[in-house]
Amino acid sequence: MSGVRFPHWDTQLRRRARRSKRRPAFVDDLGNVLDEINAWGLLAAQQEAQHRDITAFGPDLFRGFLPHAWAGVALWYKSKGYYFYDQIQLLGIWALRNDREAIDIVCGLRALRYALPFFSAESYYHRIRREFRTCYKDNGQPPTGERRRYACAWEPTRRLAIRRDLEETLAQWATRPEQGT
């Protein structure tokens, strides 16, 4: 049967070729910046580490457009134990478009409060492993002010230096993860 060709296959291939030519290439410069500094890998390593006092989940991708476009990778964590669901911390690395249309890199923390009117342990612990937005009503936006632990302007020529700085920032965080504010 290897030499048999079906006429509808050729039609399908031509349709796919026409569709792919019509689609414009999507340029995601914020996502590319996060890839170049290995944001996912840095946070995944922290999530997999055996932290003494916290339980970490994630990482996951987040994106927003207000007040400026931003994209980020974040993990979320809480104090170990059944009763510590009322607040989690969001630790992430974000790429932000600033007022001058340049890109800034930010690493920092945000505290999120539990937002549902009741607590069901079974559903909470099922969902928190996958995502936090249902229970904490947040979109993963970047931190502001003193909650930023690292911030710099993105320069492709400094990519490795920025990655090294982020590794050091996350290593400092790992020695004493903040439990809440």
C-alpha atoms as a PDB file:
ATOM      1  CA  MET A   1       0.000   0.000   0.000  1.00  0.00           C
ATOM      2  CA  SER A   2       2.982   2.321   0.163  1.00  0.00           C
ATOM      3  CA  GLY A   3       2.638   3.360  -3.510  1.00  0.00           C
ATOM      4  CA  VAL A   4      -1.088   4.141  -3.292  1.00  0.00           C
ATOM      5  CA  ARG A   5      -2.043   7.828  -3.196  1.00  0.00           C
ATOM      6  CA  PHE A   6      -5.457   9.094  -2.328  1.00  0.00           C
ATOM      7  CA  PRO A   7      -6.632  12.185  -4.245  1.00  0.00           C
ATOM      8  CA  HIS A   8      -8.185  13.885  -1.205  1.00  0.00           C
ATOM      9  CA  TRP A   9      -4.782  13.905   0.528  1.00  0.00           C
ATOM     10  CA  ASP A  10      -3.378  16.231  -2.128  1.00  0.00           C
ATOM     11  CA  THR A  11      -6.360  18.537  -1.670  1.00  0.00           C
ATOM     12  CA  GLN A  12      -5.851  18.599   2.095  1.00  0.00           C
ATOM     13  CA  LEU A  13      -2.135  19.328   1.724  1.00  0.00           C
ATOM     14  CA  ARG A  14      -2.821  22.228  -0.661  1.00  0.00           C
ATOM     15  CA  ARG A  15      -5.391  23.694   1.782  1.00  0.00           C
ATOM     16  CA  ARG A  16      -2.961  23.502   4.682  1.00  0.00           C
ATOM     17  CA  ALA A  17      -0.242  25.174   2.615  1.00  0.00           C
ATOM     18  CA  ARG A  18      -2.597  28.052   1.694  1.00  0.00           C
ATOM     19  CA  ARG A  19      -3.685  28.529   5.333  1.00  0.00           C
ATOM     20  CA  SER A  20      -0.130  28.585   6.633  1.00  0.00           C
ATOM     21  CA  LYS A  21       0.835  31.265   4.087  1.00  0.00           C
ATOM     22  CA  ARG A  22      -2.026  33.497   5.256  1.00  0.00           C
ATOM     23  CA  ARG A  23      -1.090  33.488   8.917  1.00  0.00           C
ATOM     24  CA  PRO A  24       1.197  36.331   9.926  1.00  0.00           C
ATOM     25  CA  ALA A  25       4.151  35.453  12.087  1.00  0.00           C
ATOM     26  CA  PHE A  26       3.443  36.285  15.729  1.00  0.00           C
ATOM     27  CA  VAL A  27       6.325  38.086  17.368  1.00  0.00           C
ATOM     28  CA  ASP A  28       6.372  37.649  21.133  1.00  0.00           C
ATOM     29  CA  ASP A  29       9.348  39.698  22.240  1.00  0.00           C
ATOM     30  CA  LEU A  30       8.418  39.545  25.949  1.00  0.00           C
ATOM     31  CA  GLY A  31       8.212  35.758  25.815  1.00  0.00           C
ATOM     32  CA  ASN A  32      11.491  35.584  23.913  1.00  0.00           C
ATOM     33  CA  VAL A  33      13.193  37.651  26.620  1.00  0.00           C
ATOM     34  CA  LEU A  34      11.935  35.243  29.296  1.00  0.00           C
ATOM     35  CA  ASP A  35      13.232  32.333  27.220  1.00  0.00           C
ATOM     36  CA  GLU A  36      16.629  33.953  26.788  1.00  0.00           C
ATOM     37  CA  ILE A  37      17.097  34.373  30.534  1.00  0.00           C
ATOM     38  CA  ASN A  38      15.687  30.877  31.196  1.00  0.00           C
ATOM     39  CA  ALA A  39      13.020  32.178  33.582  1.00  0.00           C
ATOM     40  CA  TRP A  40      11.063  28.904  33.510  1.00  0.00           C
ATOM     41  CA  GLY A  41      14.145  26.818  34.305  1.00  0.00           C
ATOM     42  CA  LEU A  42      15.228  29.040  37.187  1.00  0.00           C
ATOM     43  CA  LEU A  43      11.804  28.892  38.849  1.00  0.00           C
ATOM     44  CA  ALA A  44      11.283  25.191  38.110  1.00  0.00           C
ATOM     45  CA  ALA A  45      14.545  24.473  39.941  1.00  0.00           C
ATOM     46  CA  GLN A  46      13.251  26.376  42.984  1.00  0.00           C
ATOM     47  CA  GLN A  47       9.921  24.557  42.859  1.00  0.00           C
ATOM     48  CA  GLU A  48      11.650  21.176  42.776  1.00  0.00           C
ATOM     49  CA  ALA A  49      14.042  22.043  45.616  1.00  0.00           C
ATOM     50  CA  GLN A  50      13.264  20.634  49.046  1.00  0.00           C
ATOM     51  CA  HIS A  51      12.387  23.737  51.053  1.00  0.00           C
ATOM     52  CA  ARG A  52      12.062  23.174  54.779  1.00  0.00           C
ATOM     53  CA  ASP A  53       9.202  25.523  55.655  1.00  0.00           C
ATOM     54  CA  ILE A  54       7.228  25.934  52.438  1.00  0.00           C
ATOM     55  CA  THR A  55       5.403  23.960  49.794  1.00  0.00           C
ATOM     56  CA  ALA A  56       5.925  25.354  46.285  1.00  0.00           C
ATOM     57  CA  PHE A  57       3.765  24.852  43.192  1.00  0.00           C
ATOM     58  CA  GLY A  58       4.090  25.796  39.538  1.00  0.00           C
ATOM     59  CA  PRO A  59       5.662  27.428  37.631  1.00  0.00           C
ATOM     60  CA  ASP A  60       3.139  28.797  35.183  1.00  0.00           C
ATOM     61  CA  LEU A  61       2.988  31.490  32.502  1.00  0.00           C
ATOM     62  CA  PHE A  62       1.096  34.752  32.911  1.00  0.00           C
ATOM     63  CA  ARG A  63       0.399  37.617  30.551  1.00  0.00           C
ATOM     64  CA  GLY A  64      -1.309  40.982  30.745  1.00  0.00           C
ATOM     65  CA  PHE A  65      -1.629  44.251  28.885  1.00  0.00           C
ATOM     66  CA  LEU A  66      -2.497  46.914  31.466  1.00  0.00           C
ATOM     67  CA  PRO A  67      -1.085  49.421  32.244  1.00  0.00           C
ATOM     68  CA  HIS A  68       1.682  48.164  29.908  1.00  0.00           C
ATOM     69  CA  ALA A  69       2.203  44.799  28.262  1.00  0.00           C
ATOM     70  CA  TRP A  70       3.896  42.222  30.477  1.00  0.00           C
ATOM     71  CA  ALA A  71       4.625  38.503  30.491  1.00  0.00           C
ATOM     72  CA  GLY A  72       5.876  36.449  33.388  1.00  0.00           C
ATOM     73  CA  VAL A  73       6.738  33.073  34.795  1.00  0.00           C
ATOM     74  CA  ALA A  74       5.877  32.529  38.446  1.00  0.00           C
ATOM     75  CA  LEU A  75       5.639  29.869  41.102  1.00  0.00           C
ATOM     76  CA  TRP A  76       3.438  30.112  44.162  1.00  0.00           C
ATOM     77  CA  TYR A  77       4.098  28.796  47.621  1.00  0.00           C
ATOM     78  CA  LYS A  78       2.597  28.616  51.079  1.00  0.00           C
ATOM     79  CA  SER A  79       3.746  27.629  54.527  1.00  0.00           C
ATOM     80  CA  LYS A  80       3.698  23.881  55.071  1.00  0.00           C
ATOM     81  CA  GLY A  81       0.650  22.605  56.860  1.00  0.00           C
ATOM     82  CA  TYR A  82      -3.085  22.236  56.510  1.00  0.00           C
ATOM     83  CA  TYR A  83      -4.095  25.577  58.054  1.00  0.00           C
ATOM     84  CA  PHE A  84      -1.907  27.895  55.991  1.00  0.00           C
ATOM     85  CA  TYR A  85      -4.192  28.376  53.013  1.00  0.00           C
ATOM     86  CA  ASP A  86      -5.262  31.958  53.840  1.00  0.00           C
ATOM     87  CA  GLN A  87      -2.263  33.497  52.059  1.00  0.00           C
ATOM     88  CA  ILE A  88       0.179  32.404  49.393  1.00  0.00           C
ATOM     89  CA  GLN A  89       3.227  34.125  47.968  1.00  0.00           C
ATOM     90  CA  LEU A  90       3.832  34.542  44.262  1.00  0.00           C
ATOM     91  CA  LEU A  91       7.515  34.485  43.263  1.00  0.00           C
ATOM     92  CA  GLY A  92       8.216  35.299  39.647  1.00  0.00           C
ATOM     93  CA  ILE A  93      10.255  36.769  36.858  1.00  0.00           C
ATOM     94  CA  TRP A  94       8.485  39.212  34.549  1.00  0.00           C
ATOM     95  CA  ALA A  95       9.350  41.036  31.335  1.00  0.00           C
ATOM     96  CA  LEU A  96       7.572  44.418  31.211  1.00  0.00           C
ATOM     97  CA  ARG A  97       7.237  46.964  28.463  1.00  0.00           C
ATOM     98  CA  ASN A  98       7.994  50.368  29.967  1.00  0.00           C
ATOM     99  CA  ASP A  99       6.918  53.883  28.930  1.00  0.00           C
ATOM    100  CA  ARG A 100       9.753  54.160  26.416  1.00  0.00           C
ATOM    101  CA  GLU A 101       8.681  50.893  24.709  1.00  0.00           C
ATOM    102  CA  ALA A 102      11.822  49.216  26.049  1.00  0.00           C
ATOM    103  CA  ILE A 103      11.710  46.005  28.097  1.00  0.00           C
ATOM    104  CA  ASP A 104      12.473  45.744  31.809  1.00  0.00           C
ATOM    105  CA  ILE A 105      13.165  42.534  33.743  1.00  0.00           C
ATOM    106  CA  VAL A 106      11.672  42.246  37.239  1.00  0.00           C
ATOM    107  CA  CYS A 107      11.980  39.505  39.845  1.00  0.00           C
ATOM    108  CA  GLY A 108       9.912  39.791  42.985  1.00  0.00           C
ATOM    109  CA  LEU A 109       7.187  38.625  45.331  1.00  0.00           C
ATOM    110  CA  ARG A 110       3.497  39.284  45.796  1.00  0.00           C
ATOM    111  CA  ALA A 111       1.286  38.193  48.693  1.00  0.00           C
ATOM    112  CA  LEU A 112      -2.157  36.895  47.711  1.00  0.00           C
ATOM    113  CA  ARG A 113      -5.093  36.451  50.103  1.00  0.00           C
ATOM    114  CA  TYR A 114      -7.590  33.611  49.869  1.00  0.00           C
ATOM    115  CA  ALA A 115     -10.673  35.053  48.152  1.00  0.00           C
ATOM    116  CA  LEU A 116     -13.398  32.403  48.348  1.00  0.00           C
ATOM    117  CA  PRO A 117     -16.139  32.596  51.010  1.00  0.00           C
ATOM    118  CA  PHE A 118     -15.513  29.017  52.212  1.00  0.00           C
ATOM    119  CA  PHE A 119     -12.648  26.529  52.366  1.00  0.00           C
ATOM    120  CA  SER A 120     -12.912  22.988  51.042  1.00  0.00           C
ATOM    121  CA  ALA A 121      -9.625  21.223  51.691  1.00  0.00           C
ATOM    122  CA  GLU A 122     -10.196  18.547  49.068  1.00  0.00           C
ATOM    123  CA  SER A 123     -10.858  20.941  46.196  1.00  0.00           C
ATOM    124  CA  TYR A 124      -8.238  23.436  47.410  1.00  0.00           C
ATOM    125  CA  TYR A 125      -5.390  20.931  47.464  1.00  0.00           C
ATOM    126  CA  HIS A 126      -6.501  19.510  44.135  1.00  0.00           C
ATOM    127  CA  ARG A 127      -6.508  22.933  42.442  1.00  0.00           C
ATOM    128  CA  ILE A 128      -3.526  24.617  44.110  1.00  0.00           C
ATOM    129  CA  ARG A 129      -1.134  22.136  42.510  1.00  0.00           C
ATOM    130  CA  ARG A 130      -2.256  23.275  39.053  1.00  0.00           C
ATOM    131  CA  GLU A 131      -3.217  26.930  39.463  1.00  0.00           C
ATOM    132  CA  PHE A 132      -4.012  29.513  42.120  1.00  0.00           C
ATOM    133  CA  ARG A 133      -6.309  31.929  40.282  1.00  0.00           C
ATOM    134  CA  THR A 134      -9.550  30.246  41.326  1.00  0.00           C
ATOM    135  CA  CYS A 135      -8.863  30.543  45.053  1.00  0.00           C
ATOM    136  CA  TYR A 136      -6.881  33.782  45.103  1.00  0.00           C
ATOM    137  CA  LYS A 137      -8.489  35.805  42.270  1.00  0.00           C
ATOM    138  CA  ASP A 138      -5.283  37.186  40.787  1.00  0.00           C
ATOM    139  CA  ASN A 139      -3.881  37.377  37.264  1.00  0.00           C
ATOM    140  CA  GLY A 140      -0.188  36.977  38.127  1.00  0.00           C
ATOM    141  CA  GLN A 141       0.780  40.587  37.492  1.00  0.00           C
ATOM    142  CA  PRO A 142       4.256  41.815  38.467  1.00  0.00           C
ATOM    143  CA  PRO A 143       5.037  43.251  41.910  1.00  0.00           C
ATOM    144  CA  THR A 144       5.575  46.939  42.565  1.00  0.00           C
ATOM    145  CA  GLY A 145       7.781  48.945  44.887  1.00  0.00           C
ATOM    146  CA  GLU A 146       9.720  47.232  47.649  1.00  0.00           C
ATOM    147  CA  ARG A 147       8.365  43.787  46.705  1.00  0.00           C
ATOM    148  CA  ARG A 148      10.732  43.795  43.736  1.00  0.00           C
ATOM    149  CA  ARG A 149      13.937  41.990  44.578  1.00  0.00           C
ATOM    150  CA  TYR A 150      15.646  42.603  41.241  1.00  0.00           C
ATOM    151  CA  ALA A 151      14.976  44.970  38.341  1.00  0.00           C
ATOM    152  CA  CYS A 152      16.999  45.961  35.287  1.00  0.00           C
ATOM    153  CA  ALA A 153      16.599  47.118  31.712  1.00  0.00           C
ATOM    154  CA  TRP A 154      16.783  44.330  29.149  1.00  0.00           C
ATOM    155  CA  GLU A 155      19.880  44.371  26.987  1.00  0.00           C
ATOM    156  CA  PRO A 156      20.484  41.285  24.826  1.00  0.00           C
ATOM    157  CA  THR A 157      24.241  41.697  25.214  1.00  0.00           C
ATOM    158  CA  ARG A 158      23.878  41.345  29.016  1.00  0.00           C
ATOM    159  CA  ARG A 159      21.705  38.220  28.818  1.00  0.00           C
ATOM    160  CA  LEU A 160      24.096  35.944  30.710  1.00  0.00           C
ATOM    161  CA  ALA A 161      24.855  38.570  33.360  1.00  0.00           C
ATOM    162  CA  ILE A 162      21.124  39.123  33.926  1.00  0.00           C
ATOM    163  CA  ARG A 163      20.569  35.370  34.199  1.00  0.00           C
ATOM    164  CA  ARG A 164      23.393  35.121  36.743  1.00  0.00           C
ATOM    165  CA  ASP A 165      21.916  38.012  38.762  1.00  0.00           C
ATOM    166  CA  LEU A 166      18.512  36.304  38.748  1.00  0.00           C
ATOM    167  CA  GLU A 167      20.082  33.027  39.908  1.00  0.00           C
ATOM    168  CA  GLU A 168      21.713  34.875  42.811  1.00  0.00           C
ATOM    169  CA  THR A 169      18.453  36.629  43.682  1.00  0.00           C
ATOM    170  CA  LEU A 170      16.568  33.319  43.749  1.00  0.00           C
ATOM    171  CA  ALA A 171      19.345  31.678  45.777  1.00  0.00           C
ATOM    172  CA  GLN A 172      19.058  34.468  48.367  1.00  0.00           C
ATOM    173  CA  TRP A 173      15.277  33.976  48.441  1.00  0.00           C
ATOM    174  CA  ALA A 174      15.719  30.213  48.947  1.00  0.00           C
ATOM    175  CA  THR A 175      17.733  30.740  52.128  1.00  0.00           C
ATOM    176  CA  ARG A 176      14.768  32.539  53.759  1.00  0.00           C
ATOM    177  CA  PRO A 177      11.545  32.410  51.750  1.00  0.00           C
ATOM    178  CA  GLU A 178       9.107  35.053  52.933  1.00  0.00           C
ATOM    179  CA  GLN A 179       6.078  33.558  54.644  1.00  0.00           C
ATOM    180  CA  GLY A 180       3.837  36.588  54.443  1.00  0.00           C
ATOM    181  CA  THR A 181       3.528  40.283  55.091  1.00  0.00           C
END
